[in-house]
Coordinates of N, CA, C and O in Angstrom, one line a residue:
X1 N -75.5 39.3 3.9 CA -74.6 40.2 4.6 C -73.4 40.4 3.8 O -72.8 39.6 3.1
X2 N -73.0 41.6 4.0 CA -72.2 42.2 3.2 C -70.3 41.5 3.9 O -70.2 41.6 5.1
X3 N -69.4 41.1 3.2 CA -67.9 40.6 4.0 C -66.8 41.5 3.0 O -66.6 41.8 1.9
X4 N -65.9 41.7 4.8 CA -64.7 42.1 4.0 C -63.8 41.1 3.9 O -64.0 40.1 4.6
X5 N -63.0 41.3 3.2 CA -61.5 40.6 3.5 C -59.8 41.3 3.5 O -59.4 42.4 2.9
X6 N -59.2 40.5 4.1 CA -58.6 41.6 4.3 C -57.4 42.0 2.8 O -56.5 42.8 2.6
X7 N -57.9 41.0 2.1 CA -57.3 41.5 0.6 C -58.4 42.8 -0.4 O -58.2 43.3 -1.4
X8 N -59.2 42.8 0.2 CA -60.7 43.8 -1.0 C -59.8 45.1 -0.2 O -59.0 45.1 0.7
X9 N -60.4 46.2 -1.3 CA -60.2 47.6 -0.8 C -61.7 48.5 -1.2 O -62.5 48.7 -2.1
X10 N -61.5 48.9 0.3 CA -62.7 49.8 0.5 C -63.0 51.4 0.0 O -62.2 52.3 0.2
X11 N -63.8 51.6 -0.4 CA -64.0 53.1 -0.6 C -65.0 53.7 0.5 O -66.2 53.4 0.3
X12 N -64.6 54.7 1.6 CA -65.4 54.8 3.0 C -65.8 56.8 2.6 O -64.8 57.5 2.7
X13 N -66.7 57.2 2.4 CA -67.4 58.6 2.5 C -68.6 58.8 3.7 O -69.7 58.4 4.0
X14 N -67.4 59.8 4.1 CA -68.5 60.1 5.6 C -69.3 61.9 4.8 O -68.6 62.8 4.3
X15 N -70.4 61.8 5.0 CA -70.7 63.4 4.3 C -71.8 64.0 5.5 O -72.5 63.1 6.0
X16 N -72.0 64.6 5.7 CA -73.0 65.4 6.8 C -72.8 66.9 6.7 O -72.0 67.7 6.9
X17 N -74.5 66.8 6.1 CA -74.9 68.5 5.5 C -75.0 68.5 4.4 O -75.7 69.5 3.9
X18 N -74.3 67.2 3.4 CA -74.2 67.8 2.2 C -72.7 67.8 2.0 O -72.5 67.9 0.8
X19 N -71.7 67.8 2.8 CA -70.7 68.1 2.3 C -69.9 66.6 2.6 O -70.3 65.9 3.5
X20 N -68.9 66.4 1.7 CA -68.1 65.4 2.7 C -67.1 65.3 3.5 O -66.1 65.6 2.9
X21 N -67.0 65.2 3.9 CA -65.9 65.3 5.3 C -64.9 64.6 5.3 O -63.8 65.1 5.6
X22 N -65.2 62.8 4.7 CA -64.0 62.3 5.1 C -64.0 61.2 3.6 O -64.9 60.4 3.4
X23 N -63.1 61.3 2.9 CA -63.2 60.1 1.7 C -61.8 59.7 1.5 O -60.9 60.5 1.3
X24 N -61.6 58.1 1.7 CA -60.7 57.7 2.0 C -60.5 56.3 1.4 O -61.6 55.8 1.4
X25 N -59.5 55.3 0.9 CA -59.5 54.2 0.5 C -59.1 53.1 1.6 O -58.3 53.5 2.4
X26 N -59.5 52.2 1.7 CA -58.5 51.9 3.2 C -58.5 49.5 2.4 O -59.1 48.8 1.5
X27 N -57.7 49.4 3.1 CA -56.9 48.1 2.4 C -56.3 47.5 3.5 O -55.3 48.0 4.1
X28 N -56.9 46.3 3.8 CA -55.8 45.4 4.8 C -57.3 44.9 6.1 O -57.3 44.3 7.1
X29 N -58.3 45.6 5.4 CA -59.2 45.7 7.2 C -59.9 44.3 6.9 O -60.0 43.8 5.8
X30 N -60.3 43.8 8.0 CA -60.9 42.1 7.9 C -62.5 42.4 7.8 O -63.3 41.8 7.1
X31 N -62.8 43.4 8.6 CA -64.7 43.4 8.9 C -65.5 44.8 8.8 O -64.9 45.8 9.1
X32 N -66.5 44.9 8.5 CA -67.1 46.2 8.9 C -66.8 46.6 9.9 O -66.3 47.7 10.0
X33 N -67.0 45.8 11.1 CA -66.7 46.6 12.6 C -65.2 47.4 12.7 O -64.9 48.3 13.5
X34 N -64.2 46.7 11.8 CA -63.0 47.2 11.8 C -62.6 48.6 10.9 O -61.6 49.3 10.8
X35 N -63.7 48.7 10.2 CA -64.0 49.5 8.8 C -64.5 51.2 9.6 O -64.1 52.4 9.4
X36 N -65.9 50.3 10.7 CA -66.3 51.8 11.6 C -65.4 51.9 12.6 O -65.3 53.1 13.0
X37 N -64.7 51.0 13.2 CA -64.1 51.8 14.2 C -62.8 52.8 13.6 O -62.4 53.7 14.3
X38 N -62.2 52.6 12.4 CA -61.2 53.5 11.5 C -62.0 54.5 11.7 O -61.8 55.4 12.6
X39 N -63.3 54.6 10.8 CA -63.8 56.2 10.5 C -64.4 57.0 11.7 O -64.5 58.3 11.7
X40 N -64.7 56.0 12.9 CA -65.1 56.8 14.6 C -63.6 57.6 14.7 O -63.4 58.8 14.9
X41 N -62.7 56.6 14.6 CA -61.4 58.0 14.8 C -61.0 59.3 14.4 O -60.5 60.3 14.8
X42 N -61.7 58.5 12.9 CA -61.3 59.8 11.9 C -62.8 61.2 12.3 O -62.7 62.4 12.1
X43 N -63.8 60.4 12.9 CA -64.6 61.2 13.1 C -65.0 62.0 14.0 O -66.0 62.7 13.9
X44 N -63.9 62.1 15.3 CA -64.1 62.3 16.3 C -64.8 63.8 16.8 O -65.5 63.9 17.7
X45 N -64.3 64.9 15.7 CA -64.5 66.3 15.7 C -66.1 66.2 15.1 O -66.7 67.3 15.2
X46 N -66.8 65.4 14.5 CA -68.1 65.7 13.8 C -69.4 65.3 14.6 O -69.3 64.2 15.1
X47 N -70.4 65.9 14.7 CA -71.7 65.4 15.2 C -72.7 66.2 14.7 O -72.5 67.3 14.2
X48 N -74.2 65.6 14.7 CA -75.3 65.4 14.0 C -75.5 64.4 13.4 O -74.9 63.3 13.7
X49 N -76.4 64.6 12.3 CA -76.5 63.4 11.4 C -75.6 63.0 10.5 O -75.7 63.8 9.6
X50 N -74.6 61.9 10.0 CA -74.2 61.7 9.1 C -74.5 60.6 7.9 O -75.3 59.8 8.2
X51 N -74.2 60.5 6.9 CA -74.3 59.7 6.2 C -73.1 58.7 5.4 O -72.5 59.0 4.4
X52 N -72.8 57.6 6.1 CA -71.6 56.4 5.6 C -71.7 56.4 4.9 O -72.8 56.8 4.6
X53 N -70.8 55.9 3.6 CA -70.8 55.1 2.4 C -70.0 54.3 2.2 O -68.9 54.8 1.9
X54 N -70.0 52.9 2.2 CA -69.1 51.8 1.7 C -69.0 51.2 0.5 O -69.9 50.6 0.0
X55 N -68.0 51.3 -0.1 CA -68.4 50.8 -1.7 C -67.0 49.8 -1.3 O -65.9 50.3 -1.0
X56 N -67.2 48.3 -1.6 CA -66.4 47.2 -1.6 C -65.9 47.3 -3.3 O -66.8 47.1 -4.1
X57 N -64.9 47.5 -3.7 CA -64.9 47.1 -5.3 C -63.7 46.0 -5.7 O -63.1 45.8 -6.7
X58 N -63.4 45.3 -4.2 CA -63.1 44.2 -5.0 C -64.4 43.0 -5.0 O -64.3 41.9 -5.5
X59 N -65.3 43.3 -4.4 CA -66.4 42.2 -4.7 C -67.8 42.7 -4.8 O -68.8 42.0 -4.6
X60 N -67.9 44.1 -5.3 CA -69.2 44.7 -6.2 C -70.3 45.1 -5.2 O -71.4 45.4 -5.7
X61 N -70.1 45.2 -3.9 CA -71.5 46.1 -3.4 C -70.8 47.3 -2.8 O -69.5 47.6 -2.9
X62 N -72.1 48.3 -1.9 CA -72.5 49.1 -2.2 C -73.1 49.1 -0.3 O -73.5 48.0 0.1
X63 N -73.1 49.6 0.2 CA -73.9 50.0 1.5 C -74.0 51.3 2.0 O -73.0 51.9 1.7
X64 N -74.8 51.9 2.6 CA -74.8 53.0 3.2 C -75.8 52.9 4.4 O -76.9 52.2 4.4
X65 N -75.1 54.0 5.7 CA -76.1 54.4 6.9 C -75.7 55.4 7.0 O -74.8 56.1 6.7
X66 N -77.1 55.5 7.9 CA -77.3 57.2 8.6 C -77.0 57.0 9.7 O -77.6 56.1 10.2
X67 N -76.1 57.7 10.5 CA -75.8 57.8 11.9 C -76.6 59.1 12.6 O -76.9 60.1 11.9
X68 N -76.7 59.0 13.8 CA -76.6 60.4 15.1 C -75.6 60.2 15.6 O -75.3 59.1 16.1
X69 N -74.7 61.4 15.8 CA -73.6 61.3 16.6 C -73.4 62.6 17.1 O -73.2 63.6 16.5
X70 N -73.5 62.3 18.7 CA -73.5 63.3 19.7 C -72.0 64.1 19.6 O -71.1 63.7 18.8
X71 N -71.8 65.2 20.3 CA -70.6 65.9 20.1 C -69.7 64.9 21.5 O -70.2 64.2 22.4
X72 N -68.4 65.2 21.1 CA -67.8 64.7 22.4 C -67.5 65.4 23.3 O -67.4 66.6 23.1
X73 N -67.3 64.9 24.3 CA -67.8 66.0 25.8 C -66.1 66.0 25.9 O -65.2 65.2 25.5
X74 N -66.0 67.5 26.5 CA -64.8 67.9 26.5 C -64.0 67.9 28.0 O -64.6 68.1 29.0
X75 N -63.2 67.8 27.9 CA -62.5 67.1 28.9 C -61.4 69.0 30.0 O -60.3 69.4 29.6
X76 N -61.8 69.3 30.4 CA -61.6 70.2 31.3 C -59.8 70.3 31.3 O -59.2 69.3 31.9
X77 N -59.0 71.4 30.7 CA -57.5 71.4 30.8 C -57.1 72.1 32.2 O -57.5 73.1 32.7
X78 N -56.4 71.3 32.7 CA -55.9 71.9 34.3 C -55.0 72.2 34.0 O -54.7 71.7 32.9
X79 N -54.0 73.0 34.5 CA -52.3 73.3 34.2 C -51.6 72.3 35.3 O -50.4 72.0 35.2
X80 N -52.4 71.8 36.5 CA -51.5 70.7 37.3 C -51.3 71.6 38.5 O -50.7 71.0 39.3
X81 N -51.7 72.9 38.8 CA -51.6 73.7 40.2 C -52.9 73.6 40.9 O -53.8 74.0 40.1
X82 N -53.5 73.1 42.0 CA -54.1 73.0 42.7 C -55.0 74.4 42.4 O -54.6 75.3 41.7
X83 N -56.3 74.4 43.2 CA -56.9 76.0 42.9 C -57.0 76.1 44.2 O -57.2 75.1 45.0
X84 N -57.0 77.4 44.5 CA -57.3 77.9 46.3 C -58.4 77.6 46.6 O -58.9 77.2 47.6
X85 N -59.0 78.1 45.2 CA -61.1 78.1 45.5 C -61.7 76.6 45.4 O -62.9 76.4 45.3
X86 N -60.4 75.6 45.3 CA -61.4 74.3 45.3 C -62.0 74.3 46.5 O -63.2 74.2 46.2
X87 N -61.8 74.2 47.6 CA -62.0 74.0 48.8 C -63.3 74.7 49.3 O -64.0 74.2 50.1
X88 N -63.6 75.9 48.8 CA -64.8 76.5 48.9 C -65.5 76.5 48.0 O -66.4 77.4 48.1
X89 N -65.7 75.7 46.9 CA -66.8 75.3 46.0 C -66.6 76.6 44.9 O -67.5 76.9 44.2
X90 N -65.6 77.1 44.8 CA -65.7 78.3 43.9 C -64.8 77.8 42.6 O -64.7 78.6 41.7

C-alpha cells in the first residue's frame, strides 16, 4: 500500500477525454483519502469517466484510477418570494 506523509509532495492529474483538467502539486496532506477529498472539490463541475494520477516523488511511486462520476444535481435558485401557484401544484 501506497503512504503519504505529510512532509512528501504530491503530483495529482485529473484528465477525462483526453484532456487534463486539473494538474496540481499539493504538500502538507497525511493520506490518500485526504489527497481525493482535495481533488472531489476541485472536481465538482466534471462527470463521466475520469482518470487520477498520483505520482509521490518524495518516495518514488506512481498510482492511477479510473473513476465514474455522476454530474451533480442542481439545486433549484428561489429568489425567497413565495409563488402563488405553489398551492395549486403549478
Amino acid at each position: 500500500m501506497n503512504k503519504i506523509t505529510s512532509t512528501d509532495t504530491i503530483f495529482a492529474t485529473v484528465i477525462r477525454r483526453g484532456t487534463t483538467c486539473i494538474s496540481t502539486r499539493l504538500t502538507g496532506m497525511k493520506s490518500i483519502s485526504e489527497v481525493m477529498d482535495y481533488l472531489r472539490k476541485c472536481m465538482s463541475d466534471l462527470a463521466g469517466l475520469i482518470t487520477i494520477r498520483l505520482r509521490n516523488a518524495s518516495e518514488g511511486w506512481t498510482m492511477s484510477h479510473n473513476i465514474m462520476l455522476r454530474p451533480q444535481a442542481t439545486v433549484p435558485v428561489t429568489d425567497g418570494y413565495p409563488s402563488l401557484f405553489a398551492a395549486q401544484g403549478l
